[in-house]
Amino acid sequence: MIDERFDAIVVGAGPSGNAAAYTLAKEGLKVLQIERGEYSGSKNVQGAILYADALEKIIPEFREEAPLERHIIEQRIWTMDDKSHTGMHYRSDDFNEEKPNRYTILRAQFDKWFSSKVKEAGAIVLCETTVTELVRDTQDRVIGVRTDRSGSAIMANVVILAEGVNGLVGQRSGLRPELEADSVALAVKEMHFLPREVIEARFNLTGNEGVVIEAMGTITKGMTGTAFLYTNEESISVGIGCIVSDFAKADITPYALLETFKNHPSIKPLLVGSECKEYAAHLIPEGGYKAIPQLVGAGWIVVGDAGQFVNAVHREGSNLAMTTGRIAAETVVWLHRRREAMSHENLKEYERRLEQTFVMKDLKKYKGIPDLLHNNKQNFFGLYPKLISQAMQTWFRVDGVDKISKENEIFRSFRSARTLFGIIGDAFRLVRAWR
Ligand SMILES: Cc1cc2nc3c(=O)[nH]c(=O)nc-3n(C[C@H](O)[C@H](O)[C@H](O)COP(=O)(O)OP(=O)(O)OC[C@H]3O[C@@H](n4cnc5c(N)ncnc54)[C@H](O)[C@@H]3O)c2cc1C
């Protein structure tokens, strides 16, 4: 039983919870962090690309100690049909900089390291403990939590909910609605091990350079979703995810979808000879801006995936998690120093601060995109990738047919698919949603 009263309790030890607990403890607040997993990282799943900027703002010297795999020098974006991919690749030696911008990581190792920094900063980290409910006073203010360890309450001035996408504590306490099957993706991921020199030869890499492939197209069998392949030091992370409501109607399981992706002629040679040692599945909040729940109330704040902070268009989540965790903690520190109450009104400062960051600016900018893609999935994840592939094939195949005839054939294939108006409409909606 813990009798002390804390300045803050942080529920969850993923990137958002660790960012919050570290920032609070470093500023001298008395912090208890509670994690249901055996250790920080044991329950967490990510691709995983780490965006340096968000972590640098919390631990500037992280590159000297954090377990990082490869820094990314090349980004490939593919649209795929069943036999081909059409790619946009960007590779630059500029990314071989002193302080690289993005890295691949293994979450189990990375989160463990981040958690060690939280402990070093002075927070108490309680693992293998699940927060079961929030404790409220007679005025309905949150004043602590209950866990599965003992029925008695642990008290704090504020509770930061960093419990991830499911957010059951918040949900059970009526702070947020249930997740909607339309705004959450189910992703499955495997780790394929290969000797590092094989990975380097296969992806044209030297030393710790790395490559990222993000892919969409018929690989998701008409469902709204994407796939990825990331190079680690001695392994390759490969995964695919689709919106849950699509999976519910589909006649393919997530695992079978991943098998099909791995056997695609553009992917298979990249994995050949590898040994698959890990398999994981996890939800990703993909509803964007409109899915963000209430973020603060009397005595509580929501951060990270629990607040649906994922930019699905740009495949960013952990950086939004760390940024919202840091800003929530900075708000609490600010109020604590001014000896102000952790009231609903005062904690709205967190929302005001978030508005100034890339987190809210980006989510607002792209707020129409998730629905647009999902409502037109038969085009974006079916018809268009096929048409692009057909056009490329017609164009690149040298077969004695003149180029004017080829241009006409490409044009006809778009028209004959009765898509011209559809394409113009989708392009118009896409541009409007983007702006
Ligand atoms: C397959 C996949 C690939 C991804 N790829 C990328 C990527 O490449 N780059 C990127 O930036 N993002 C990526 N993301 C998103 C990223 O993983 C998340 O945005 C990020 O992990 C969110 O961090 P978090 O701390 O909010 O939540 P989480 O990492 O989910 O952490 C929540 C923690 O809370 C704990 N918890 C939950 N309930 C309780 C409770 N009641 N009591 C105590 N503890 C509790 C959990 O055990 C967990 O440790 C990916 C996600 C998936 C699933």
Tab-separated table of C-alpha atoms and ligand atoms in Angstrom:
chain	number	residue	atom	x	y	z
A	1	MET	CA	0.000	0.000	0.000
A	2	ILE	CA	1.278	3.478	-0.871
A	3	ASP	CA	0.271	6.057	1.753
A	4	GLU	CA	2.150	9.034	0.316
A	5	ARG	CA	0.405	11.703	-1.669
A	6	PHE	CA	1.976	12.474	-5.051
A	7	ASP	CA	2.148	15.664	-7.057
A	8	ALA	CA	1.272	13.569	-10.103
A	9	ILE	CA	0.431	9.988	-11.048
A	10	VAL	CA	1.196	8.913	-14.619
A	11	VAL	CA	-0.771	5.909	-15.914
A	12	GLY	CA	1.301	4.041	-18.530
A	13	ALA	CA	4.990	3.884	-19.433
A	14	GLY	CA	5.003	4.196	-23.219
A	15	PRO	CA	6.573	7.242	-24.924
A	16	SER	CA	3.842	9.641	-23.739
A	17	GLY	CA	3.925	8.435	-20.125
A	18	ASN	CA	7.718	8.356	-19.993
A	19	ALA	CA	7.957	11.849	-21.488
A	20	ALA	CA	5.476	13.139	-18.903
A	21	ALA	CA	6.993	11.329	-15.897
A	22	TYR	CA	10.555	12.319	-16.860
A	23	THR	CA	9.665	15.990	-17.344
A	24	LEU	CA	7.778	16.149	-14.036
A	25	ALA	CA	10.448	14.321	-12.024
A	26	LYS	CA	13.303	16.337	-13.523
A	27	GLU	CA	11.557	19.480	-12.290
A	28	GLY	CA	11.467	18.064	-8.771
A	29	LEU	CA	7.815	16.972	-8.541
A	30	LYS	CA	6.920	13.840	-6.613
A	31	VAL	CA	5.819	11.411	-9.318
A	32	LEU	CA	4.403	7.890	-9.348
A	33	GLN	CA	4.260	6.117	-12.709
A	34	ILE	CA	2.172	2.952	-12.949
A	35	GLU	CA	2.636	0.430	-15.793
A	36	ARG	CA	0.722	-2.813	-16.181
A	37	GLY	CA	3.504	-4.522	-18.174
A	38	GLU	CA	6.420	-6.393	-16.606
A	39	TYR	CA	8.623	-3.451	-17.637
A	40	SER	CA	8.268	-0.360	-19.783
A	41	GLY	CA	8.202	-1.565	-23.402
A	42	SER	CA	6.996	-5.100	-22.664
A	43	LYS	CA	3.451	-4.334	-23.874
A	44	ASN	CA	4.272	-1.833	-26.601
A	45	VAL	CA	4.274	-2.193	-30.374
A	46	GLN	CA	5.610	0.202	-32.984
A	47	GLY	CA	7.082	-0.017	-36.529
A	48	ALA	CA	9.316	1.591	-35.312
A	49	ILE	CA	10.580	4.947	-36.483
A	50	LEU	CA	11.774	7.342	-33.785
A	51	TYR	CA	11.621	11.029	-34.688
A	52	ALA	CA	14.619	12.637	-32.990
A	53	ASP	CA	13.183	16.122	-32.598
A	54	ALA	CA	10.497	15.180	-30.053
A	55	LEU	CA	12.929	13.251	-27.843
A	56	GLU	CA	15.675	15.865	-28.203
A	57	LYS	CA	13.369	18.402	-26.571
A	58	ILE	CA	13.156	16.108	-23.525
A	59	ILE	CA	16.615	14.481	-23.373
A	60	PRO	CA	18.928	16.508	-25.647
A	61	GLU	CA	21.859	14.057	-25.281
A	62	PHE	CA	19.762	10.925	-26.009
A	63	ARG	CA	21.920	9.881	-28.975
A	64	GLU	CA	24.821	9.103	-26.641
A	65	GLU	CA	22.895	6.516	-24.623
A	66	ALA	CA	19.602	5.426	-26.186
A	67	PRO	CA	19.482	2.029	-27.957
A	68	LEU	CA	19.059	3.153	-31.578
A	69	GLU	CA	19.188	0.831	-34.580
A	70	ARG	CA	19.759	2.661	-37.909
A	71	HIS	CA	19.414	6.313	-38.925
A	72	ILE	CA	17.188	6.762	-41.967
A	73	ILE	CA	18.808	7.999	-45.162
A	74	GLU	CA	16.239	6.764	-47.650
A	75	GLN	CA	12.456	6.947	-47.781
A	76	ARG	CA	10.522	4.852	-50.285
A	77	ILE	CA	6.813	5.455	-50.834
A	78	TRP	CA	5.148	2.763	-52.912
A	79	THR	CA	1.772	2.297	-54.485
A	80	MET	CA	1.314	-1.411	-55.209
A	81	ASP	CA	-0.907	-3.695	-57.201
A	82	ASP	CA	-0.676	-7.470	-56.929
A	83	LYS	CA	2.467	-7.789	-59.047
A	84	SER	CA	4.168	-4.400	-59.089
A	85	HIS	CA	5.060	-1.316	-57.175
A	86	THR	CA	5.411	2.248	-58.413
A	87	GLY	CA	7.741	4.156	-56.141
A	88	MET	CA	8.854	7.570	-55.083
A	89	HIS	CA	12.271	7.245	-53.458
A	90	TYR	CA	14.210	9.943	-51.707
A	91	ARG	CA	17.740	9.239	-50.557
A	92	SER	CA	20.234	11.853	-49.435
A	93	ASP	CA	23.692	11.852	-47.935
A	94	ASP	CA	22.515	14.930	-45.993
A	95	PHE	CA	20.767	12.458	-43.672
A	96	ASN	CA	24.209	11.136	-42.705
A	97	GLU	CA	24.464	14.141	-40.397
A	98	GLU	CA	25.996	14.462	-36.960
A	99	LYS	CA	22.568	14.461	-35.359
A	100	PRO	CA	20.348	12.321	-37.583
A	101	ASN	CA	16.664	13.152	-37.868
A	102	ARG	CA	15.015	9.691	-37.729
A	103	TYR	CA	16.046	6.293	-36.452
A	104	THR	CA	14.660	2.799	-36.370
A	105	ILE	CA	14.318	1.457	-32.814
A	106	LEU	CA	13.144	-1.685	-31.039
A	107	ARG	CA	10.508	-0.529	-28.577
A	108	ALA	CA	11.195	-3.157	-25.904
A	109	GLN	CA	14.783	-1.897	-25.606
A	110	PHE	CA	14.072	1.766	-26.221
A	111	ASP	CA	11.230	2.051	-23.688
A	112	LYS	CA	13.341	0.250	-21.080
A	113	TRP	CA	16.077	2.833	-21.558
A	114	PHE	CA	13.583	5.731	-21.426
A	115	SER	CA	12.151	4.254	-18.235
A	116	SER	CA	15.637	4.099	-16.685
A	117	LYS	CA	15.910	7.869	-17.324
A	118	VAL	CA	12.522	8.379	-15.631
A	119	LYS	CA	13.798	6.517	-12.557
A	120	GLU	CA	17.119	8.421	-12.607
A	121	ALA	CA	15.147	11.678	-12.661
A	122	GLY	CA	13.522	10.621	-9.379
A	123	ALA	CA	10.096	9.156	-10.259
A	124	ILE	CA	8.828	5.978	-8.622
A	125	VAL	CA	7.984	3.460	-11.358
A	126	LEU	CA	5.589	0.703	-10.367
A	127	CYS	CA	5.378	-2.082	-12.995
A	128	GLU	CA	3.118	-5.149	-13.201
A	129	THR	CA	0.357	-2.979	-11.735
A	130	THR	CA	-2.847	-2.059	-13.525
A	131	VAL	CA	-4.769	1.088	-12.726
A	132	THR	CA	-8.360	-0.081	-12.403
A	133	GLU	CA	-10.169	3.184	-11.768
A	134	LEU	CA	-9.873	6.868	-10.975
A	135	VAL	CA	-10.769	8.097	-7.514
A	136	ARG	CA	-12.927	11.230	-7.250
A	137	ASP	CA	-13.922	13.506	-4.402
A	138	THR	CA	-17.418	14.714	-3.642
A	139	GLN	CA	-17.051	17.513	-6.192
A	140	ASP	CA	-16.202	14.986	-8.894
A	141	ARG	CA	-12.554	16.037	-9.070
A	142	VAL	CA	-10.052	13.257	-9.792
A	143	ILE	CA	-7.846	12.905	-6.719
A	144	GLY	CA	-6.084	9.594	-7.294
A	145	VAL	CA	-6.248	6.060	-8.661
A	146	ARG	CA	-6.976	2.523	-7.550
A	147	THR	CA	-4.911	-0.388	-8.805
A	148	ASP	CA	-5.231	-4.157	-8.961
A	149	ARG	CA	-2.535	-4.466	-6.280
A	150	SER	CA	-4.644	-3.248	-3.405
A	151	GLY	CA	-8.101	-1.804	-3.125
A	152	SER	CA	-6.913	1.342	-1.371
A	153	ALA	CA	-6.530	4.589	-3.255
A	154	ILE	CA	-3.241	6.277	-4.155
A	155	MET	CA	-3.701	10.028	-4.015
A	156	ALA	CA	-2.281	12.744	-6.260
A	157	ASN	CA	-2.961	16.347	-7.267
A	158	VAL	CA	-3.282	15.325	-10.895
A	159	VAL	CA	-3.496	12.082	-12.903
A	160	ILE	CA	-1.957	11.965	-16.381
A	161	LEU	CA	-3.612	9.285	-18.510
A	162	ALA	CA	-0.933	7.916	-20.837
A	163	GLU	CA	-2.593	4.524	-21.120
A	164	GLY	CA	-2.475	4.119	-24.914
A	165	VAL	CA	-5.090	3.700	-27.605
A	166	ASN	CA	-7.569	1.538	-25.651
A	167	GLY	CA	-7.732	4.049	-22.792
A	168	LEU	CA	-9.881	1.804	-20.646
A	169	VAL	CA	-9.400	3.770	-17.423
A	170	GLY	CA	-10.607	6.972	-19.076
A	171	GLN	CA	-13.415	5.109	-20.806
A	172	ARG	CA	-14.633	3.330	-17.683
A	173	SER	CA	-14.563	6.615	-15.803
A	174	GLY	CA	-16.727	8.255	-18.454
A	175	LEU	CA	-13.998	10.694	-19.532
A	176	ARG	CA	-14.027	9.504	-23.138
A	177	PRO	CA	-16.334	7.563	-25.425
A	178	GLU	CA	-15.671	4.024	-26.648
A	179	LEU	CA	-13.314	3.734	-29.631
A	180	GLU	CA	-15.138	3.693	-32.937
A	181	ALA	CA	-14.267	0.819	-35.268
A	182	ASP	CA	-14.031	3.346	-38.129
A	183	SER	CA	-11.310	5.407	-36.515
A	184	VAL	CA	-8.890	2.782	-35.317
A	185	ALA	CA	-6.590	0.467	-37.286
A	186	LEU	CA	-5.450	-3.014	-36.324
A	187	ALA	CA	-1.810	-3.531	-37.298
A	188	VAL	CA	0.231	-6.729	-37.294
A	189	LYS	CA	3.982	-6.789	-37.392
A	190	GLU	CA	6.805	-9.322	-37.634
A	191	MET	CA	10.525	-9.089	-36.979
A	192	HIS	CA	12.682	-10.907	-39.547
A	193	PHE	CA	16.286	-11.492	-38.611
A	194	LEU	CA	19.181	-11.385	-41.086
A	195	PRO	CA	22.932	-10.772	-40.727
A	196	ARG	CA	23.666	-7.045	-40.853
A	197	GLU	CA	25.887	-7.367	-43.960
A	198	VAL	CA	22.985	-9.016	-45.833
A	199	ILE	CA	20.669	-6.121	-44.908
A	200	GLU	CA	23.288	-3.604	-45.991
A	201	ALA	CA	23.883	-5.314	-49.349
A	202	ARG	CA	20.153	-5.803	-49.986
A	203	PHE	CA	19.233	-2.184	-49.286
A	204	ASN	CA	22.434	-0.523	-50.505
A	205	LEU	CA	23.436	0.701	-47.060
A	206	THR	CA	26.708	1.389	-45.277
A	207	GLY	CA	27.250	1.182	-41.524
A	208	ASN	CA	24.179	2.271	-39.596
A	209	GLU	CA	22.274	3.751	-42.525
A	210	GLY	CA	18.665	2.646	-42.847
A	211	VAL	CA	15.752	2.540	-45.283
A	212	VAL	CA	12.014	3.007	-44.746
A	213	ILE	CA	9.351	1.649	-47.106
A	214	GLU	CA	5.731	2.808	-46.697
A	215	ALA	CA	3.258	1.147	-49.052
A	216	MET	CA	-0.391	1.262	-49.996
A	217	GLY	CA	-2.544	-0.246	-52.717
A	218	THR	CA	-4.252	-3.529	-53.479
A	219	ILE	CA	-2.088	-5.145	-50.764
A	220	THR	CA	-4.868	-4.250	-48.284
A	221	LYS	CA	-7.507	-6.000	-50.443
A	222	GLY	CA	-9.680	-2.902	-50.783
A	223	MET	CA	-9.519	-2.016	-47.095
A	224	THR	CA	-8.242	1.337	-45.830
A	225	GLY	CA	-4.718	0.685	-44.665
A	226	THR	CA	-0.989	0.737	-45.286
A	227	ALA	CA	2.012	-1.534	-44.973
A	228	PHE	CA	5.606	-0.892	-43.989
A	229	LEU	CA	9.083	-2.363	-44.021
A	230	TYR	CA	11.883	-0.852	-41.911
A	231	THR	CA	15.524	-1.871	-41.642
A	232	ASN	CA	17.000	-2.397	-38.185
A	233	GLU	CA	20.597	-3.312	-37.410
A	234	GLU	CA	20.140	-7.074	-37.753
A	235	SER	CA	16.467	-7.391	-38.498
A	236	ILE	CA	13.679	-6.098	-40.690
A	237	SER	CA	10.322	-4.965	-39.291
A	238	VAL	CA	7.473	-5.708	-41.657
A	239	GLY	CA	3.822	-4.996	-40.996
A	240	ILE	CA	0.430	-4.075	-42.307
A	241	GLY	CA	-2.639	-2.449	-40.760
A	242	CYS	CA	-6.226	-1.691	-41.763
A	243	ILE	CA	-9.209	0.050	-40.244
A	244	VAL	CA	-10.981	-2.292	-37.800
A	245	SER	CA	-14.459	-1.847	-39.340
A	246	ASP	CA	-12.980	-3.012	-42.682
A	247	PHE	CA	-11.430	-6.118	-41.106
A	248	ALA	CA	-14.798	-6.873	-39.498
A	249	LYS	CA	-16.378	-7.126	-42.957
A	250	ALA	CA	-13.438	-8.746	-44.757
A	251	ASP	CA	-12.909	-12.409	-45.386
A	252	ILE	CA	-9.195	-12.200	-44.648
A	253	THR	CA	-7.481	-12.209	-41.262
A	254	PRO	CA	-4.749	-9.661	-40.403
A	255	TYR	CA	-2.198	-12.472	-40.280
A	256	ALA	CA	-3.184	-13.765	-43.755
A	257	LEU	CA	-2.971	-10.202	-45.086
A	258	LEU	CA	0.575	-9.883	-43.751
A	259	GLU	CA	1.498	-13.250	-45.307
A	260	THR	CA	0.221	-12.024	-48.674
A	261	PHE	CA	2.189	-8.777	-48.332
A	262	LYS	CA	5.377	-10.681	-47.426
A	263	ASN	CA	4.927	-12.850	-50.509
A	264	HIS	CA	4.436	-9.915	-52.868
A	265	PRO	CA	7.106	-10.085	-55.601
A	266	SER	CA	8.464	-6.679	-54.512
A	267	ILE	CA	8.759	-7.680	-50.847
A	268	LYS	CA	9.677	-11.372	-50.890
A	269	PRO	CA	13.272	-10.886	-52.138
A	270	LEU	CA	13.892	-8.349	-49.375
A	271	LEU	CA	13.017	-10.933	-46.718
A	272	VAL	CA	14.400	-14.077	-48.312
A	273	GLY	CA	16.501	-16.223	-45.960
A	274	SER	CA	15.344	-14.333	-42.865
A	275	GLU	CA	14.147	-15.921	-39.660
A	276	CYS	CA	10.930	-14.581	-38.161
A	277	LYS	CA	11.292	-14.432	-34.390
A	278	GLU	CA	8.577	-12.066	-33.220
A	279	TYR	CA	4.939	-11.408	-34.022
A	280	ALA	CA	2.815	-8.634	-32.545
A	281	ALA	CA	-0.565	-7.000	-33.088
A	282	HIS	CA	-1.757	-3.623	-31.840
A	283	LEU	CA	-4.331	-0.915	-32.461
A	284	ILE	CA	-3.463	2.492	-33.921
A	285	PRO	CA	-5.784	5.481	-33.445
A	286	GLU	CA	-6.339	6.820	-36.959
A	287	GLY	CA	-9.420	9.006	-36.636
A	288	GLY	CA	-7.333	12.183	-36.679
A	289	TYR	CA	-8.502	15.525	-35.334
A	290	LYS	CA	-12.193	14.683	-35.074
A	291	ALA	CA	-11.489	11.651	-32.887
A	292	ILE	CA	-9.638	13.619	-30.180
A	293	PRO	CA	-11.631	13.253	-26.941
A	294	GLN	CA	-11.929	15.727	-24.086
A	295	LEU	CA	-8.319	16.239	-22.994
A	296	VAL	CA	-8.555	17.756	-19.536
A	297	GLY	CA	-10.883	17.876	-16.558
A	298	ALA	CA	-10.614	18.576	-12.845
A	299	GLY	CA	-7.484	16.667	-11.787
A	300	TRP	CA	-6.836	14.796	-15.036
A	301	ILE	CA	-5.079	15.152	-18.415
A	302	VAL	CA	-4.921	12.810	-21.420
A	303	VAL	CA	-1.768	12.382	-23.547
A	304	GLY	CA	-0.465	10.243	-26.432
A	305	ASP	CA	-2.514	7.515	-28.116
A	306	ALA	CA	-5.123	7.794	-25.340
A	307	GLY	CA	-5.846	11.245	-26.789
A	308	GLN	CA	-5.856	9.756	-30.335
A	309	PHE	CA	-2.746	11.786	-31.162
A	310	VAL	CA	-1.563	9.996	-34.323
A	311	ASN	CA	-0.908	11.595	-37.686
A	312	ALA	CA	-1.853	8.625	-39.866
A	313	VAL	CA	-1.133	10.480	-43.108
A	314	HIS	CA	2.515	10.940	-42.151
A	315	ARG	CA	2.870	7.737	-40.111
A	316	GLU	CA	3.780	9.668	-36.939
A	317	GLY	CA	2.651	8.664	-33.460
A	318	SER	CA	5.488	8.334	-30.953
A	319	ASN	CA	6.606	11.932	-31.530
A	320	LEU	CA	3.068	13.201	-30.909
A	321	ALA	CA	2.972	10.988	-27.807
A	322	MET	CA	6.249	12.393	-26.440
A	323	THR	CA	5.281	15.969	-27.281
A	324	THR	CA	1.836	15.784	-25.663
A	325	GLY	CA	3.386	14.017	-22.628
A	326	ARG	CA	6.033	16.729	-22.274
A	327	ILE	CA	3.587	19.589	-22.695
A	328	ALA	CA	1.101	18.120	-20.218
A	329	ALA	CA	3.942	17.782	-17.695
A	330	GLU	CA	5.202	21.318	-18.346
A	331	THR	CA	1.675	22.625	-17.739
A	332	VAL	CA	1.464	20.732	-14.437
A	333	VAL	CA	4.895	22.048	-13.374
A	334	TRP	CA	3.819	25.587	-14.267
A	335	LEU	CA	0.627	25.336	-12.192
A	336	HIS	CA	2.484	23.617	-9.332
A	337	ARG	CA	5.058	26.425	-9.140
A	338	ARG	CA	2.297	29.048	-9.104
A	339	ARG	CA	0.535	27.008	-6.387
A	340	GLU	CA	-2.571	26.905	-8.505
A	341	ALA	CA	-5.152	24.126	-8.374
A	342	MET	CA	-5.216	21.360	-10.987
A	343	SER	CA	-8.729	22.468	-11.876
A	344	HIS	CA	-10.450	21.924	-15.203
A	345	GLU	CA	-10.112	25.616	-16.019
A	346	ASN	CA	-6.392	25.790	-15.137
A	347	LEU	CA	-5.494	22.587	-16.971
A	348	LYS	CA	-6.954	24.018	-20.176
A	349	GLU	CA	-3.555	25.688	-20.398
A	350	TYR	CA	-2.375	22.280	-21.771
A	351	GLU	CA	-4.800	22.600	-24.692
A	352	ARG	CA	-3.720	26.194	-25.317
A	353	ARG	CA	-0.059	25.150	-25.398
A	354	LEU	CA	-0.807	22.189	-27.673
A	355	GLU	CA	-2.505	24.496	-30.178
A	356	GLN	CA	0.876	26.173	-30.746
A	357	THR	CA	2.648	22.920	-31.625
A	358	PHE	CA	2.941	20.813	-34.784
A	359	VAL	CA	0.686	18.245	-33.084
A	360	MET	CA	-2.533	20.249	-33.337
A	361	LYS	CA	-1.498	22.208	-36.418
A	362	ASP	CA	-0.842	18.990	-38.387
A	363	LEU	CA	-3.912	17.135	-37.131
A	364	LYS	CA	-6.094	20.118	-38.020
A	365	LYS	CA	-4.479	20.464	-41.430
A	366	TYR	CA	-5.175	16.841	-42.321
A	367	LYS	CA	-8.512	16.530	-40.548
A	368	GLY	CA	-10.446	15.682	-43.711
A	369	ILE	CA	-7.992	13.117	-45.080
A	370	PRO	CA	-8.777	9.979	-42.998
A	371	ASP	CA	-12.498	10.155	-43.907
A	372	LEU	CA	-11.765	11.004	-47.525
A	373	LEU	CA	-9.508	7.950	-47.951
A	374	HIS	CA	-11.859	5.685	-46.031
A	375	ASN	CA	-15.014	6.788	-47.869
A	376	ASN	CA	-13.306	6.315	-51.245
A	377	LYS	CA	-11.273	3.245	-50.346
A	378	GLN	CA	-12.319	1.316	-53.439
A	379	ASN	CA	-10.468	3.984	-55.466
A	380	PHE	CA	-7.463	4.790	-53.283
A	381	PHE	CA	-6.740	1.187	-52.276
A	382	GLY	CA	-7.969	-0.573	-55.402
A	383	LEU	CA	-8.640	1.156	-58.663
A	384	TYR	CA	-5.981	3.898	-58.645
A	385	PRO	CA	-3.013	1.664	-57.758
A	386	LYS	CA	-4.099	-0.711	-60.583
A	387	LEU	CA	-4.414	2.137	-63.077
A	388	ILE	CA	-1.030	3.563	-62.081
A	389	SER	CA	0.594	0.161	-62.567
A	390	GLN	CA	-1.099	-0.375	-65.940
A	391	ALA	CA	0.003	3.083	-67.104
A	392	MET	CA	3.604	2.459	-66.041
A	393	GLN	CA	3.640	-0.908	-67.760
A	394	THR	CA	2.261	0.533	-70.998
A	395	TRP	CA	4.771	3.355	-70.871
A	396	PHE	CA	7.887	1.372	-70.016
A	397	ARG	CA	7.263	-1.690	-72.224
A	398	VAL	CA	9.120	-1.197	-75.511
A	399	ASP	CA	7.198	-3.235	-78.063
A	400	GLY	CA	7.169	-1.406	-81.354
A	401	VAL	CA	4.068	0.614	-80.443
A	402	ASP	CA	4.606	4.350	-80.897
A	403	LYS	CA	4.431	6.700	-77.923
A	404	ILE	CA	1.325	8.583	-79.106
A	405	SER	CA	-0.597	5.304	-79.247
A	406	LYS	CA	0.690	4.463	-75.775
A	407	GLU	CA	-0.445	7.829	-74.403
A	408	ASN	CA	-3.886	7.226	-75.955
A	409	GLU	CA	-4.031	3.740	-74.490
A	410	ILE	CA	-3.223	5.066	-71.017
A	411	PHE	CA	-5.856	7.790	-71.393
A	412	ARG	CA	-8.418	5.227	-72.658
A	413	SER	CA	-7.750	2.879	-69.736
A	414	PHE	CA	-8.602	5.687	-67.322
A	415	ARG	CA	-11.694	6.642	-69.348
A	416	SER	CA	-12.888	3.130	-69.979
A	417	ALA	CA	-12.769	2.455	-66.277
A	418	ARG	CA	-15.310	5.317	-66.058
A	419	THR	CA	-13.031	6.929	-63.601
A	420	LEU	CA	-12.152	10.210	-65.204
A	421	PHE	CA	-14.835	12.118	-63.313
A	422	GLY	CA	-14.127	10.051	-60.220
A	423	ILE	CA	-10.426	10.876	-60.390
A	424	ILE	CA	-11.095	14.568	-60.919
A	425	GLY	CA	-13.549	14.513	-58.000
A	426	ASP	CA	-11.149	12.669	-55.691
A	427	ALA	CA	-8.239	14.918	-56.710
A	428	PHE	CA	-10.364	17.978	-55.994
A	429	ARG	CA	-11.459	16.622	-52.598
A	430	LEU	CA	-7.891	15.617	-51.764
A	431	VAL	CA	-6.517	19.075	-52.544
A	432	ARG	CA	-9.348	20.692	-50.578
A	433	ALA	CA	-8.758	18.399	-47.586
A	434	TRP	CA	-5.003	19.041	-47.761
A	435	ARG	CA	-5.278	22.821	-47.633
B	1	LIG	C1	2.339	-1.514	-35.843
B	1	LIG	C2	2.575	-0.100	-35.402
B	1	LIG	C3	3.546	0.646	-36.027
B	1	LIG	C4	3.791	1.965	-35.619
B	1	LIG	N1	4.816	2.645	-36.193
B	1	LIG	C5	5.137	3.867	-35.741
B	1	LIG	C6	6.316	4.508	-36.188
B	1	LIG	O1	7.074	3.947	-36.971
B	1	LIG	N2	6.606	5.742	-35.710
B	1	LIG	C7	5.815	6.358	-34.784
B	1	LIG	O2	6.143	7.483	-34.357
B	1	LIG	N3	4.693	5.769	-34.315
B	1	LIG	C8	4.352	4.537	-34.747
B	1	LIG	N4	3.268	3.890	-34.221
B	1	LIG	C9	2.452	4.586	-33.215
B	1	LIG	C10	3.139	4.585	-31.842
B	1	LIG	O3	3.484	3.276	-31.499
B	1	LIG	C11	2.202	5.163	-30.789
B	1	LIG	O4	1.717	6.409	-31.226
B	1	LIG	C12	2.906	5.329	-29.452
B	1	LIG	O5	3.381	4.115	-28.960
B	1	LIG	C13	1.949	5.935	-28.422
B	1	LIG	O6	2.583	6.026	-27.177
B	1	LIG	P1	1.735	6.037	-25.839
B	1	LIG	O7	2.713	6.174	-24.743
B	1	LIG	O8	0.658	7.047	-25.938
B	1	LIG	O9	0.994	4.628	-25.815
B	1	LIG	P2	1.611	3.160	-25.659
B	1	LIG	O10	2.948	3.052	-26.262
B	1	LIG	O11	0.562	2.232	-26.124
B	1	LIG	O12	1.803	3.000	-24.075
B	1	LIG	C14	0.708	2.891	-23.199
B	1	LIG	C15	1.183	2.167	-21.962
B	1	LIG	O13	0.172	2.195	-20.964
B	1	LIG	C16	0.115	0.939	-20.323
B	1	LIG	N5	-1.231	0.807	-19.732
B	1	LIG	C17	-2.413	0.746	-20.402
B	1	LIG	N6	-3.442	0.675	-19.544
B	1	LIG	C18	-2.896	0.686	-18.309
B	1	LIG	C19	-3.454	0.634	-16.998
B	1	LIG	N7	-4.778	0.564	-16.795
B	1	LIG	N8	-2.615	0.636	-15.941
B	1	LIG	C20	-1.274	0.714	-16.115
B	1	LIG	N9	-0.683	0.772	-17.344
B	1	LIG	C21	-1.494	0.776	-18.421
B	1	LIG	C22	0.419	-0.057	-21.423
B	1	LIG	O14	0.876	-1.294	-20.918
B	1	LIG	C23	1.477	0.689	-22.226
B	1	LIG	O15	2.776	0.409	-21.781
B	1	LIG	C24	2.997	2.569	-34.604
B	1	LIG	C25	1.994	1.811	-33.974
B	1	LIG	C26	1.794	0.486	-34.356
B	1	LIG	C27	0.757	-0.327	-33.626
